Structure formats: C-alpha cells, structure tokens
Amino acid sequence: MAHPYATSAQTATAPKGSRGNGAALAVIASCQLMVVLDITIVNIALPHIQRSLAFSTTSLSWVLNAYTLTFGGLLLLGGRMGDILGRRRVFMFGVLLFVFASLLGGLAQSAPELLAARSIQGIGGAIASPTSLALITTTFAEGPVRNRAFGVFAAVSAGGGAIGLLAGGILVEWLDWRWVFFVNVPIGVLIALATPRYIRESERHPGHFDLLGAFTSTLGIGSLVYGFIRAAQDGWRDTVTIGAFAAAVVLLFVFISIERNSRQPITPLAMFADRNRAGSYGMMLCLSAAIFGMFFFLTLFVQEVLGFSPLRAGLAFLPISVVIAVGAGFASQLLPRYGPKPFMVGGALLAAGGLAWLTRTDVHSTYAGSILGPMLVFGVGMGMQFVSLTLMAVSGVAAHESGAASGLLNAMQQVGGSLGLSILVTTFGTANRNEAKNQVPAFLAHATPVQRANFDRTHVLPPPWSHQVLTTGVSAAFVVAAVFAVLAAVIALFVIQVRASDLERLRGGAGLTPGG
C-alpha cells in the first residue's frame, strides 16, 4: 500500500505496467547521470581548456565553481518550481536549458563565455535534478519498487562522478575538450523527447516562488565557498577573504529570517524538525565533501605524479563506479529487513577507512598498490550511504513538499561538495606551501643552471620536487576528508533513529503520516 499522502500524485503520474515504470526510471536516471557527471567530466579537460582559452591557474578553478555554485545554490528553487508548475513540465525545461548551455560551452571562444555557459548549465541542472528525484516519489509506490528505483538513482548519483572522469578522458584524448560539453546535446534532446511518452504530469500545487530566499541562499553559499577558495590563495588575513566570510554570515542569517517568516518558504524549516531527515541532510553534507575531494585530488595525483594520460586517468576511476553500484544495490535489497541505520553507520566508516588509507600515499605509490584498494573500500561505503540517505530524507514526505525535500537533499550534496572541496583545497594549499619551503633547499642543491633559471622566472619547482610537494598536500587533504566521513558516522550513530513505521514503509506497508 502506498503512503496516503502520495496516493493522488502517484495515480496521476505513474505509467501503467512494469515496462512503463522501467522506461520512466531510465529517463529520470539518464537525466541525473547527465547532470551529475558534468561536475567531473570537465576535470580531465581543464589543462586543455586552460591552454585554449588562456585561463590563469587561479581563474581555472572557476570552470568548476561556476557550475557547482549555481547548481547547489538554486536547487531549492528548482524543487519548488516542480511542486508549483508541474514536475514533468519543469523537468523538461531544465533539461533543455542544460542542453542549450552545453552547446554554448562547447562553442565558447573566451574565458568569460565559458564561465557564463557553465553558470547557465548549473541553473539547468538545479531545475532538472531535484525534479527528477521528486518524479520517483510520485511515480513509484513506497515499498520494494520505490526502493529499487532509489537504488538506481543513488547509484547514478554516486557513480556519475567516476563515469564523468572516464568520459572526459575518452573525449579529450580522442576528440577535443569541447566535446565534454557537446556530448550533452544529443543525450539531453533524447531525454526531452522521451519524457512526454513515459512520464505523466504531476499534480500542480498552488504557491509562489520564494525568489528572495533563493537569492540570499545562493549568494550566501557562494560567498562562503569563495571565502575558503580565496583563503587558500591569499591567506586568512586577506581583506577580501574576511569580507567574503562576513558577507556569507549576513546573507545566510537574512535567508534564515526570510524562511522563518515566509508562508511558503523555499526551504521549509519544518523539514529539519524530523531528526532522521535532519541527520540525513547533515550526513549528505559531510559525505559529499569527502567524495568531491577524493575525485579532485586523486585526479591530480594520477596525472601529475603517476603520469597517466587523460584516458588512462579516466579508466583508473572506472572500478569505483562499479563498486558504488554494487554497494547501492546491496543496501537497497537488505534495507527492508535491517533498516537504513546499519548501512548508514557502516558505509560512513568504510568511506572513512578508505580515505584514511589514502593518506599513506606518497611519491613512491603505485595505482595497484596504493590507490585501487582504498578507492574500492571508499566506493562500497558510499554506495551503501547514498541509497540509505535518499530513502531517509524523502520517506514519508507529503506529496506537495516532495520537491522541496528532494531539492534540499540535492542542495546538501552540491553545497557539501563545493564547500567541503574549498575547505580541502585550503588544507591542500597550506600543506603545499609548507612543503615547498622544505623542498626548495634540496632543489637548489641539485638543480642545473637551466633549472635554476626556470625556477627564478616561474617560482615553480620541477619534478621530482614538485611531486613531493603535491603528494604532501594531497595526503593532508585526505586527512580532513576522512574526518568528514567520521563525522557522518557519528551523526548516523547518535542522531538517526529508525522507527517501526519507517521499516513498515520500506516493506511497502502503510506506516505513519509524515513526521510520525
């Protein structure tokens, strides 16, 4: 039996028959994969983009940040749009906007053009992604069917990053960096064409758009992330760094005040009244920081220290996609029997163990001996996590708030990734600078005249000294990433409380009303 709040929406939207449900899930999962992998598909292409469009090393990071900041900042508004205007309609608009921006990105002839396209891509993703998750809640009845659907969605969400790295390596090595953007065009068009055929429109709920809330939350989060990135480059005492943090505090305080007094807030604060839902959001914040950091720093390590080509670097991450899917499938099958808490605690500890293992990486490490093992441990843990977190965060939510609930979960993922990565980059930069001071004397003692001249001009150490500096920074970043994962395990252990009604819903029973 479906949850009583979801009955009308499911009746209105669910395609008839398992084939219709399977096709609907394929459309939804394909959109989520396209949106999620775009976060990492560009990573492999960054050196080529830098040379082609004359980015400085510092400004190059904004190719990633322009996407993740608009994506994370507007996810809440995207979820609300689906509730008010109809989820299928909004889903299609978000997909087509994403396709348009991808085309602009591939055609960009300057750095500002590319950054503008990346920002628009983030807006399209922010509209499509939370709506796609909400479509699962209104297309599939609670119980084993929805559990399986969430398992697929979670595997795509968690594994999309590694798939993006692989796809980026293939496209950059065989074609051109512009194809990391062009590839979205045919995929997005096919999704838009298939949506009306396999997904029915959801019930529209009256309401208004909390534009001021969306504006202040986006700017507040953006200022916070910028503050950390600026601190990594110019230090904590830099005037702009301090100003960015101050602006973030003010904007986020204003955002909370707006939400408290709004009749239809973009972020219903009541969502946090349920300890399980609030705990799930907190865990997502921590674990997203860990997974963003793992991909970012391992990508640097395998290309700069191990000397992998773009394609080989992409292939190196393929195993993690497989084990994330295995972990998600394993958890989704056993959730009705054991509940989500064992997988939330165990998955976070596995992720922390994998990251702690990676802290032992040094310049003598090899992929098979030092990277593959911890990466697989981390991947299994993350796969178990994402399906459990997704179910706990949206289970039992009223149909008219499912878009906001799923948008908030996605926002935690993107904000956690952006904010966490900025913290990890700050840690990395600090360790880098300290190790560079230690390596300069050793370099000067062994450098040739040509090497000395290059160093005097660029202030950049050559290999193998630069490899030692990079590896020290990466190892320090993984220590902090492991702390994030441990914090997620603590939240799961002490905050999450699985009730009998939660297990009943996972098994397809009636359960209690939301919040009960």
GROMACS .gro file of N, CA and C in nm, residues 25 29 136 147-157 328 332 387:
model
   51
   25LEU      N    1   1.194   0.525  -1.529
   25LEU     CA    2   1.315   0.527  -1.447
   25LEU      C    3   1.439   0.551  -1.534
   29ALA      N    4   1.682   0.855  -1.457
   29ALA     CA    5   1.821   0.824  -1.423
   29ALA      C    6   1.918   0.881  -1.526
  136ILE      N    7   1.044   1.037  -0.894
  136ILE     CA    8   1.049   0.900  -0.843
  136ILE      C    9   0.948   0.883  -0.730
  147ASN      N   10   1.210   0.133  -0.352
  147ASN     CA   11   1.345   0.107  -0.302
  147ASN      C   12   1.441   0.079  -0.416
  148ARG      N   13   1.396  -0.004  -0.511
  148ARG     CA   14   1.481  -0.036  -0.626
  148ARG      C   15   1.506   0.088  -0.711
  149ALA      N   16   1.402   0.169  -0.729
  149ALA     CA   17   1.418   0.292  -0.808
  149ALA      C   18   1.518   0.386  -0.742
  150PHE      N   19   1.508   0.401  -0.609
  150PHE     CA   20   1.603   0.483  -0.538
  150PHE      C   21   1.743   0.424  -0.544
  151GLY      N   22   1.752   0.291  -0.546
  151GLY     CA   23   1.882   0.227  -0.559
  151GLY      C   24   1.950   0.264  -0.690
  152VAL      N   25   1.872   0.262  -0.799
  152VAL     CA   26   1.925   0.301  -0.930
  152VAL      C   27   1.965   0.448  -0.928
  153PHE      N   28   1.876   0.532  -0.874
  153PHE     CA   29   1.902   0.676  -0.870
  153PHE      C   30   2.027   0.706  -0.787
  154ALA      N   31   2.039   0.639  -0.672
  154ALA     CA   32   2.154   0.661  -0.584
  154ALA      C   33   2.283   0.615  -0.651
  155ALA      N   34   2.279   0.501  -0.720
  155ALA     CA   35   2.398   0.451  -0.788
  155ALA      C   36   2.442   0.548  -0.897
  156VAL      N   37   2.345   0.603  -0.970
  156VAL     CA   38   2.377   0.700  -1.074
  156VAL      C   39   2.434   0.828  -1.013
  157SER      N   40   2.372   0.875  -0.904
  157SER     CA   41   2.419   0.998  -0.840
  157SER      C   42   2.560   0.983  -0.785
  328ALA      N   43   2.521   0.020  -0.356
  328ALA     CA   44   2.384   0.071  -0.359
  328ALA      C   45   2.284  -0.042  -0.376
  332SER      N   46   1.996  -0.155  -0.104
  332SER     CA   47   1.854  -0.145  -0.138
  332SER      C   48   1.782  -0.278  -0.120
  387VAL      N   49   2.198   0.537  -0.107
  387VAL     CA   50   2.061   0.485  -0.115
  387VAL      C   51   1.991   0.499   0.020
   0.00000   0.00000   0.00000
